[in-house]
mmCIF file of C-alpha atoms in Angstrom:
data_model
loop_
_atom_site.group_PDB
_atom_site.id
_atom_site.type_symbol
_atom_site.label_atom_id
_atom_site.label_comp_id
_atom_site.label_asym_id
_atom_site.label_seq_id
_atom_site.Cartn_x
_atom_site.Cartn_y
_atom_site.Cartn_z
ATOM 1 C CA MET A 30 50.871 157.650 124.054
ATOM 2 C CA LYS A 31 51.190 159.552 120.703
ATOM 3 C CA TYR A 32 47.941 161.160 121.417
ATOM 4 C CA GLU A 33 48.978 162.303 124.822
ATOM 5 C CA LYS A 34 52.222 163.842 123.384
ATOM 6 C CA LEU A 35 50.216 165.595 120.607
ATOM 7 C CA LEU A 36 47.777 166.965 123.160
ATOM 8 C CA ILE A 37 50.642 168.339 125.352
ATOM 9 C CA CYS A 38 52.131 170.103 122.375
ATOM 10 C CA CYS A 39 49.033 171.559 121.461
ATOM 11 C CA LEU A 40 48.531 172.870 124.989
ATOM 12 C CA MET A 41 51.844 174.351 125.018
ATOM 13 C CA LEU A 42 51.114 176.229 121.798
ATOM 14 C CA VAL A 43 47.888 177.433 123.130
ATOM 15 C CA SER A 44 49.587 178.670 126.408
ATOM 16 C CA ILE A 45 52.567 180.334 124.592
ATOM 17 C CA GLU A 46 50.472 182.052 121.864
ATOM 18 C CA PHE A 47 47.224 182.702 123.812
ATOM 19 C CA TYR A 48 47.586 186.498 123.421
ATOM 20 C CA SER A 49 48.570 186.504 119.863
ATOM 21 C CA GLN A 50 46.264 188.823 117.788
ATOM 22 C CA GLU A 51 45.916 185.986 115.124
ATOM 23 C CA LYS A 52 45.544 183.118 117.345
ATOM 24 C CA LEU A 53 43.036 183.876 120.160
ATOM 25 C CA LYS A 54 41.044 180.871 121.248
ATOM 26 C CA ASP A 55 37.581 180.523 122.499
ATOM 27 C CA TYR A 56 37.341 179.946 126.319
ATOM 28 C CA VAL A 57 34.831 179.873 129.097
ATOM 29 C CA GLN A 58 35.372 182.387 132.114
ATOM 30 C CA GLU A 59 34.677 180.551 135.262
ATOM 31 C CA ILE A 60 33.248 182.657 138.235
ATOM 32 C CA SER A 61 34.460 181.217 141.553
ATOM 33 C CA GLY A 62 31.767 180.488 144.260
ATOM 34 C CA THR A 63 29.249 180.087 141.620
ATOM 35 C CA ASP A 64 28.042 177.737 138.925
ATOM 36 C CA LEU A 65 27.936 180.643 136.347
ATOM 37 C CA ASN A 66 30.210 181.253 133.621
ATOM 38 C CA ILE A 67 30.683 183.291 130.399
ATOM 39 C CA GLU A 68 31.551 181.954 127.053
ATOM 40 C CA MET A 69 34.053 184.066 125.326
ATOM 41 C CA LEU A 70 34.364 183.864 121.649
ATOM 42 C CA ALA A 71 37.685 184.864 119.711
ATOM 43 C CA ILE A 72 36.818 187.591 117.186
ATOM 44 C CA PRO A 73 39.459 187.762 114.533
ATOM 45 C CA GLU A 74 41.289 190.961 113.450
ATOM 46 C CA GLY A 75 40.189 192.517 110.252
ATOM 47 C CA GLU A 76 38.946 195.520 108.205
ATOM 48 C CA PHE A 77 35.472 196.377 107.311
ATOM 49 C CA LEU A 78 33.236 199.308 106.065
ATOM 50 C CA MET A 79 31.454 200.877 108.927
ATOM 51 C CA GLY A 80 28.181 202.450 108.557
ATOM 52 C CA SER A 81 25.566 201.831 105.670
ATOM 53 C CA PRO A 82 24.957 203.156 102.136
ATOM 54 C CA ALA A 83 22.185 205.549 101.471
ATOM 55 C CA GLU A 84 20.235 202.769 99.492
ATOM 56 C CA GLU A 85 20.305 200.299 102.437
ATOM 57 C CA PHE A 86 16.859 199.459 103.895
ATOM 58 C CA GLY A 87 16.267 201.669 106.808
ATOM 59 C CA HIS A 88 19.392 203.737 106.479
ATOM 60 C CA TYR A 89 19.613 206.912 108.567
ATOM 61 C CA LYS A 90 21.975 209.819 108.198
ATOM 62 C CA ASP A 91 24.027 208.995 111.314
ATOM 63 C CA GLU A 92 25.285 205.911 109.575
ATOM 64 C CA ALA A 93 26.965 207.897 106.840
ATOM 65 C CA PRO A 94 29.334 208.168 105.261
ATOM 66 C CA LEU A 95 30.778 204.487 104.836
ATOM 67 C CA HIS A 96 34.305 204.501 106.057
ATOM 68 C CA LYS A 97 36.873 201.732 106.480
ATOM 69 C CA VAL A 98 37.929 200.848 110.058
ATOM 70 C CA LYS A 99 40.476 198.175 111.251
ATOM 71 C CA ILE A 100 39.797 196.134 114.213
ATOM 72 C CA ASP A 101 42.392 194.254 116.386
ATOM 73 C CA ALA A 102 41.334 190.849 117.577
ATOM 74 C CA PHE A 103 39.421 190.485 120.844
ATOM 75 C CA TRP A 104 37.073 188.284 122.760
ATOM 76 C CA MET A 105 33.240 188.814 123.011
ATOM 77 C CA ALA A 106 30.692 187.143 125.146
ATOM 78 C CA SER A 107 28.519 184.846 123.093
ATOM 79 C CA HIS A 108 25.421 186.135 125.049
ATOM 80 C CA GLU A 109 24.130 189.229 126.651
ATOM 81 C CA VAL A 110 24.744 189.531 130.362
ATOM 82 C CA THR A 111 21.858 187.919 132.242
ATOM 83 C CA TRP A 112 20.131 189.084 135.455
ATOM 84 C CA LYS A 113 21.600 186.029 137.261
ATOM 85 C CA LEU A 114 25.224 187.064 136.219
ATOM 86 C CA PHE A 115 24.455 190.873 137.015
ATOM 87 C CA ASN A 116 23.060 190.006 140.458
ATOM 88 C CA LEU A 117 26.419 188.599 141.519
ATOM 89 C CA TYR A 118 27.768 192.011 141.243
ATOM 90 C CA LEU A 119 24.591 193.709 142.711
ATOM 91 C CA GLU A 120 24.357 191.375 145.676
ATOM 92 C CA ARG A 121 28.158 190.610 145.970
ATOM 93 C CA PRO A 122 27.534 187.196 147.480
ATOM 94 C CA VAL A 123 30.799 185.763 145.923
ATOM 95 C CA ASP A 124 33.206 188.592 146.767
ATOM 96 C CA ASN A 125 34.484 186.799 149.936
ATOM 97 C CA VAL A 126 34.981 183.489 147.972
ATOM 98 C CA PRO A 127 38.745 183.238 147.300
ATOM 99 C CA SER A 128 38.854 183.505 143.461
ATOM 100 C CA GLU A 129 40.367 180.579 141.685
ATOM 101 C CA ASN A 130 40.479 182.759 138.643
ATOM 102 C CA LYS A 131 42.900 185.407 140.117
ATOM 103 C CA ALA A 132 45.810 183.664 138.523
ATOM 104 C CA GLY A 133 44.042 183.718 135.260
ATOM 105 C CA ASN A 134 42.439 180.326 135.093
ATOM 106 C CA VAL A 135 40.109 179.889 132.012
ATOM 107 C CA SER A 136 38.637 176.716 130.418
ATOM 108 C CA ILE A 137 40.061 176.397 126.816
ATOM 109 C CA LYS A 138 38.451 174.001 124.308
ATOM 110 C CA VAL A 139 41.258 171.874 123.128
ATOM 111 C CA ASP A 140 39.287 169.314 121.082
ATOM 112 C CA ALA A 141 36.504 170.637 119.063
ATOM 113 C CA ALA A 142 35.309 167.320 118.022
ATOM 114 C CA SER A 143 34.894 165.797 121.599
ATOM 115 C CA GLY A 144 34.127 169.100 123.291
ATOM 116 C CA ALA A 145 36.998 168.429 125.619
ATOM 117 C CA THR A 146 38.357 171.257 127.671
ATOM 118 C CA MET A 147 41.401 171.959 129.946
ATOM 119 C CA LEU A 148 42.059 174.506 132.726
ATOM 120 C CA LEU A 149 45.053 176.662 131.785
ATOM 121 C CA LYS A 150 46.805 179.163 134.028
ATOM 122 C CA ASN A 151 48.023 182.629 132.779
ATOM 123 C CA LYS A 152 51.128 183.622 134.614
ATOM 124 C CA ALA A 153 50.168 187.210 135.078
ATOM 125 C CA ASN A 154 47.008 189.047 135.674
ATOM 126 C CA ASP A 155 45.564 191.550 133.215
ATOM 127 C CA VAL A 156 44.579 193.894 135.980
ATOM 128 C CA ASN A 157 45.475 193.968 139.752
ATOM 129 C CA ILE A 158 42.751 195.519 141.729
ATOM 130 C CA LYS A 159 40.747 194.616 144.814
ATOM 131 C CA VAL A 160 37.223 193.494 144.340
ATOM 132 C CA ASP A 161 35.992 195.427 147.442
ATOM 133 C CA ALA A 162 37.559 198.715 145.852
ATOM 134 C CA VAL A 163 34.914 198.675 143.060
ATOM 135 C CA SER A 164 31.739 200.785 143.514
ATOM 136 C CA GLY A 165 28.590 198.570 144.293
ATOM 137 C CA ALA A 166 25.331 199.411 142.696
ATOM 138 C CA THR A 167 22.306 200.059 144.827
ATOM 139 C CA VAL A 168 19.529 197.419 144.964
ATOM 140 C CA PRO A 169 16.726 198.619 142.856
ATOM 141 C CA TYR A 170 13.496 200.004 144.737
ATOM 142 C CA VAL A 171 11.229 198.204 142.164
ATOM 143 C CA ASP A 172 11.150 195.321 139.727
ATOM 144 C CA MET A 173 13.514 196.830 136.958
ATOM 145 C CA SER A 174 12.393 193.878 134.665
ATOM 146 C CA LEU A 175 9.030 195.537 134.777
ATOM 147 C CA GLY A 176 7.442 191.961 135.060
ATOM 148 C CA MET A 177 9.479 190.467 132.186
ATOM 149 C CA GLY A 178 11.347 188.110 134.480
ATOM 150 C CA THR A 179 14.851 187.679 135.955
ATOM 151 C CA GLY A 180 15.014 184.007 135.845
ATOM 152 C CA ASP A 181 17.375 181.766 134.038
ATOM 153 C CA GLY A 182 18.776 183.194 130.794
ATOM 154 C CA MET A 183 16.877 186.430 131.062
ATOM 155 C CA PRO A 184 19.006 189.449 129.851
ATOM 156 C CA VAL A 185 19.534 192.333 132.401
ATOM 157 C CA VAL A 186 17.934 195.592 131.414
ATOM 158 C CA ASN A 187 17.417 199.220 132.711
ATOM 159 C CA ILE A 188 20.891 199.301 133.909
ATOM 160 C CA THR A 189 22.820 202.699 133.233
ATOM 161 C CA TYR A 190 25.938 202.965 131.323
ATOM 162 C CA LEU A 191 27.835 203.393 134.588
ATOM 163 C CA ALA A 192 26.404 200.288 136.067
ATOM 164 C CA ALA A 193 27.414 198.323 132.875
ATOM 165 C CA GLN A 194 31.048 199.849 133.254
ATOM 166 C CA LYS A 195 31.183 198.951 136.957
ATOM 167 C CA PHE A 196 30.021 195.378 136.423
ATOM 168 C CA CYS A 197 32.868 195.114 133.918
ATOM 169 C CA LYS A 198 35.420 196.532 136.508
ATOM 170 C CA TRP A 199 34.051 194.197 139.315
ATOM 171 C CA LEU A 200 34.378 191.130 136.806
ATOM 172 C CA SER A 201 37.773 192.100 136.028
ATOM 173 C CA ALA A 202 38.781 192.539 139.730
ATOM 174 C CA LYS A 203 37.093 189.092 140.481
ATOM 175 C CA THR A 204 38.791 187.180 137.602
ATOM 176 C CA GLY A 205 42.063 188.990 136.957
ATOM 177 C CA TYR A 206 41.183 189.664 133.228
ATOM 178 C CA PHE A 207 40.370 193.073 131.763
ATOM 179 C CA TYR A 208 36.645 192.969 130.750
ATOM 180 C CA ARG A 209 34.856 196.015 129.381
ATOM 181 C CA LEU A 210 32.098 197.217 127.044
ATOM 182 C CA PRO A 211 32.734 196.817 123.278
ATOM 183 C CA THR A 212 33.292 199.901 121.349
ATOM 184 C CA GLU A 213 30.926 200.899 118.641
ATOM 185 C CA ALA A 214 33.299 199.691 115.997
ATOM 186 C CA GLU A 215 33.988 196.409 117.744
ATOM 187 C CA TRP A 216 30.323 195.781 118.022
ATOM 188 C CA GLU A 217 29.322 196.501 114.403
ATOM 189 C CA TYR A 218 32.335 194.481 113.223
ATOM 190 C CA ALA A 219 31.298 191.558 115.393
ATOM 191 C CA ALA A 220 27.644 191.759 114.344
ATOM 192 C CA ARG A 221 28.272 191.811 110.711
ATOM 193 C CA ALA A 222 30.525 188.549 111.123
ATOM 194 C CA GLY A 223 32.459 189.307 107.941
ATOM 195 C CA LYS A 224 29.330 190.488 105.892
ATOM 196 C CA GLN A 225 28.535 193.930 104.482
ATOM 197 C CA THR A 226 24.748 193.446 104.096
ATOM 198 C CA ALA A 227 22.274 195.072 106.339
ATOM 199 C CA TYR A 228 22.113 191.898 108.516
ATOM 200 C CA HIS A 229 24.547 189.212 108.630
ATOM 201 C CA PHE A 230 22.121 186.994 106.718
ATOM 202 C CA GLY A 231 21.290 189.499 103.908
ATOM 203 C CA ASP A 232 20.054 192.830 103.020
ATOM 204 C CA THR A 233 16.222 192.197 103.779
ATOM 205 C CA PRO A 234 14.414 191.364 107.009
ATOM 206 C CA GLU A 235 12.691 188.112 105.754
ATOM 207 C CA LYS A 236 14.914 185.837 107.743
ATOM 208 C CA LEU A 237 15.154 188.077 110.683
ATOM 209 C CA GLY A 238 12.740 186.059 112.946
ATOM 210 C CA GLU A 239 15.127 183.100 112.821
ATOM 211 C CA TYR A 240 17.982 185.157 114.421
ATOM 212 C CA ALA A 241 16.237 187.904 116.569
ATOM 213 C CA TRP A 242 13.380 188.792 118.902
ATOM 214 C CA PHE A 243 11.843 192.017 117.611
ATOM 215 C CA TYR A 244 8.541 193.748 117.434
ATOM 216 C CA GLU A 245 6.824 191.274 115.071
ATOM 217 C CA ASN A 246 7.538 188.171 117.157
ATOM 218 C CA SER A 247 8.495 189.145 120.796
ATOM 219 C CA ASP A 248 4.949 189.549 122.046
ATOM 220 C CA GLY A 249 6.294 192.798 123.734
ATOM 221 C CA HIS A 250 8.921 191.440 126.024
ATOM 222 C CA TYR A 251 12.538 190.052 126.017
ATOM 223 C CA HIS A 252 13.368 186.365 125.970
ATOM 224 C CA PRO A 253 15.992 184.181 127.314
ATOM 225 C CA VAL A 254 19.410 184.814 125.719
ATOM 226 C CA GLY A 255 20.577 182.306 122.990
ATOM 227 C CA THR A 256 17.084 181.003 121.983
ATOM 228 C CA LYS A 257 17.556 182.192 118.322
ATOM 229 C CA LYS A 258 20.217 181.160 115.734
ATOM 230 C CA PRO A 259 23.793 182.695 116.345
ATOM 231 C CA ASN A 260 25.496 184.773 113.651
ATOM 232 C CA PRO A 261 28.379 183.100 111.669
ATOM 233 C CA TRP A 262 30.930 183.816 114.419
ATOM 234 C CA GLY A 263 28.526 182.128 117.045
ATOM 235 C CA LEU A 264 27.345 185.305 118.707
ATOM 236 C CA TYR A 265 23.729 185.351 119.826
ATOM 237 C CA ASP A 266 21.075 188.218 119.858
ATOM 238 C CA MET A 267 23.280 190.686 118.202
ATOM 239 C CA HIS A 268 20.080 191.482 116.291
ATOM 240 C CA GLY A 269 17.303 192.104 118.851
ATOM 241 C CA ASN A 270 16.111 190.840 122.151
ATOM 242 C CA VAL A 271 17.822 193.676 124.022
ATOM 243 C CA ALA A 272 19.826 196.771 122.710
ATOM 244 C CA GLU A 273 23.342 196.889 124.017
ATOM 245 C CA TRP A 274 25.381 199.635 125.548
ATOM 246 C CA THR A 275 28.857 200.349 123.906
ATOM 247 C CA LEU A 276 31.797 202.335 125.149
ATOM 248 C CA ASP A 277 31.358 205.279 122.846
ATOM 249 C CA ALA A 278 29.705 208.678 123.276
ATOM 250 C CA TYR A 279 26.942 208.820 120.507
ATOM 251 C CA ASP A 280 28.068 211.445 117.945
ATOM 252 C CA THR A 281 26.124 212.112 114.577
ATOM 253 C CA GLU A 282 29.190 213.789 112.930
ATOM 254 C CA THR A 283 32.151 211.491 113.893
ATOM 255 C CA TYR A 284 31.932 209.235 110.768
ATOM 256 C CA SER A 285 32.465 212.091 108.453
ATOM 257 C CA GLU A 286 35.692 213.123 110.408
ATOM 258 C CA ARG A 287 37.540 209.871 110.059
ATOM 259 C CA SER A 288 40.491 209.186 107.902
ATOM 260 C CA GLU A 289 40.739 206.600 105.026
ATOM 261 C CA LEU A 290 41.492 203.994 107.397
ATOM 262 C CA THR A 291 40.762 204.304 111.192
ATOM 263 C CA PRO A 292 42.128 201.692 113.449
ATOM 264 C CA ASN A 293 40.152 200.756 116.449
ATOM 265 C CA PRO A 294 38.041 204.085 116.911
ATOM 266 C CA PHE A 295 36.497 204.960 120.123
ATOM 267 C CA ILE A 296 34.710 208.264 120.996
ATOM 268 C CA ILE A 297 35.516 208.788 124.729
ATOM 269 C CA PRO A 298 32.455 210.121 126.405
ATOM 270 C CA GLU A 299 32.711 213.363 128.276
ATOM 271 C CA GLU A 300 29.155 213.850 129.256
ATOM 272 C CA GLU A 301 26.456 211.528 130.751
ATOM 273 C CA TYR A 302 24.348 211.706 127.513
ATOM 274 C CA PRO A 303 24.300 210.607 124.927
ATOM 275 C CA HIS A 304 26.051 207.121 124.875
ATOM 276 C CA SER A 305 25.772 204.778 121.818
ATOM 277 C CA VAL A 306 23.535 201.812 121.939
ATOM 278 C CA ARG A 307 23.401 199.041 119.316
ATOM 279 C CA GLY A 308 21.379 196.129 118.084
ATOM 280 C CA GLY A 309 17.829 197.053 118.514
ATOM 281 C CA SER A 310 15.578 195.148 120.742
ATOM 282 C CA TYR A 311 12.242 193.263 121.149
ATOM 283 C CA TYR A 312 10.554 196.577 121.187
ATOM 284 C CA ASP A 313 11.825 197.682 117.734
ATOM 285 C CA ASP A 314 10.893 197.258 114.065
ATOM 286 C CA ALA A 315 13.271 195.405 111.685
ATOM 287 C CA GLU A 316 15.072 198.441 110.424
ATOM 288 C CA TYR A 317 16.433 199.118 113.821
ATOM 289 C CA LEU A 318 18.116 195.747 114.189
ATOM 290 C CA ARG A 319 20.363 196.284 111.254
ATOM 291 C CA SER A 320 24.098 196.057 112.051
ATOM 292 C CA ALA A 321 24.683 199.763 111.113
ATOM 293 C CA ALA A 322 21.896 201.108 113.177
ATOM 294 C CA ARG A 323 22.701 203.477 116.073
ATOM 295 C CA LEU A 324 20.921 204.888 119.036
ATOM 296 C CA GLY A 325 21.886 207.620 121.425
ATOM 297 C CA SER A 326 20.806 207.298 125.035
ATOM 298 C CA SER A 327 18.676 209.919 126.609
ATOM 299 C CA GLU A 328 17.818 211.245 130.038
ATOM 300 C CA ASN A 329 14.328 210.460 129.278
ATOM 301 C CA TRP A 330 15.225 206.990 130.233
ATOM 302 C CA LYS A 331 14.940 207.961 133.775
ATOM 303 C CA MET A 332 11.801 209.754 133.470
ATOM 304 C CA ARG A 333 9.774 207.877 135.950
ATOM 305 C CA ASP A 334 12.518 207.799 138.594
ATOM 306 C CA PRO A 335 11.031 209.451 141.624
ATOM 307 C CA GLN A 336 14.240 209.963 143.383
ATOM 308 C CA PHE A 337 16.321 213.128 143.552
ATOM 309 C CA PRO A 338 18.868 213.200 142.350
ATOM 310 C CA LYS A 339 18.066 210.296 139.946
ATOM 311 C CA SER A 340 19.822 207.020 140.279
ATOM 312 C CA LYS A 341 23.301 206.650 138.845
ATOM 313 C CA TRP A 342 22.773 202.968 138.631
ATOM 314 C CA TRP A 343 19.205 202.507 137.183
ATOM 315 C CA ASN A 344 17.015 203.569 134.424
ATOM 316 C CA THR A 345 13.372 203.220 134.717
ATOM 317 C CA ASP A 346 12.352 203.679 131.013
ATOM 318 C CA ALA A 347 15.068 201.618 129.186
ATOM 319 C CA GLN A 348 13.598 198.137 129.678
ATOM 320 C CA PHE A 349 14.929 197.444 126.186
ATOM 321 C CA VAL A 350 18.504 198.047 127.024
ATOM 322 C CA GLY A 351 21.222 195.671 128.321
ATOM 323 C CA PHE A 352 24.779 194.829 127.467
ATOM 324 C CA ARG A 353 27.397 192.288 126.597
ATOM 325 C CA ILE A 354 31.080 192.194 127.505
ATOM 326 C CA VAL A 355 34.369 191.943 125.720
ATOM 327 C CA ARG A 356 37.984 191.232 126.533
ATOM 328 C CA ASP A 357 41.035 193.034 125.031
ATOM 329 C CA PRO A 358 44.182 190.750 124.819
ATOM 330 C CA ASN A 359 46.252 193.962 125.301
ATOM 331 C CA PRO A 360 44.839 195.726 128.291
ATOM 332 C CA PRO A 361 45.429 199.372 128.652
ATOM 333 C CA ALA A 362 47.931 201.135 131.100
ATOM 334 C CA GLU A 363 46.536 201.554 134.599
ATOM 335 C CA GLU A 364 46.165 205.334 134.141
ATOM 336 C CA ASP A 365 44.005 204.682 131.187
ATOM 337 C CA GLU A 366 41.572 202.213 132.843
ATOM 338 C CA VAL A 367 39.288 205.167 133.727
ATOM 339 C CA LYS A 368 38.391 205.509 130.048
ATOM 340 C CA TYR A 369 36.808 202.084 130.105
ATOM 341 C CA TRP A 370 35.580 201.856 133.630
ATOM 342 C CA GLY A 371 34.713 205.358 134.623
ATOM 343 C CA ILE A 372 35.535 207.000 137.940
ATOM 344 C CA GLU A 373 34.876 205.419 141.243
ATOM 345 C CA ILE A 374 31.525 206.639 142.966
ATOM 346 C CA PRO A 375 31.760 207.472 146.609
#
């Protein structure tokens, strides 16, 4: 009886303080009509130095100068989005299944020792949009994995920035929670996991093979997500496997224009190219997997697309780029959602 009362009190605290910046809890997002889910990890608020010093291994000028950034707490997916998960959006087989999550149901771990979970219901949705109002991506005309596989755990690749945005909007409509891509600052903060070294495990790449698939150990292809060690915050494949879209436009001059302490920076894209990509991939050398390393997208990523106009949804030459999602505990006003999800495509 004492244990039951204690558990009930704990659950009440979780439900009351679920959205507190300091007290976010890890949870598992269920997707109705499927056996798939997404593990969402609570990333604490904090400050860090964004970028890299000139003496860092592999330093490049677009990572300078170092500048202090403040990040509010948020949730980040422990793994990159897989083909199986993305195909739910692409094929839309679950859109007609009544969503048990529309009221805000998520599985919250309440007993770390036993792994026990309980389903809690949030009284209000983060978003209120219809699933069928979200633009659907076209089915690819070739195998966009380029033979690397789309089976269990394989990360989705070759999707455009727009397609990643629309997946987030579709998932938000499906679940009632506001999901989006991470900002560059959020991504780097989470990758560092409280460290200021080149990688979360140190300044040199000797241990990189324990945490990442990259040029030296990948055999030229991506691998199932989560098969290497996670970083100290429980995030897998932040270094390597596939590089990851962020929300930001890629700008080489922005760092030098920021103030002494910049809260939650985000460069709103105004053009199709370039967007910022982070993390490096199975295709890259160790220096490109550093936490501070940046890459701008290019129209060359559609070089082999024979269509005219070229696909809005698929790249043909970015088989090294995927994405992961985050959730903001304080979703934007409805009129600002376009900054995170883009405009609808007719």
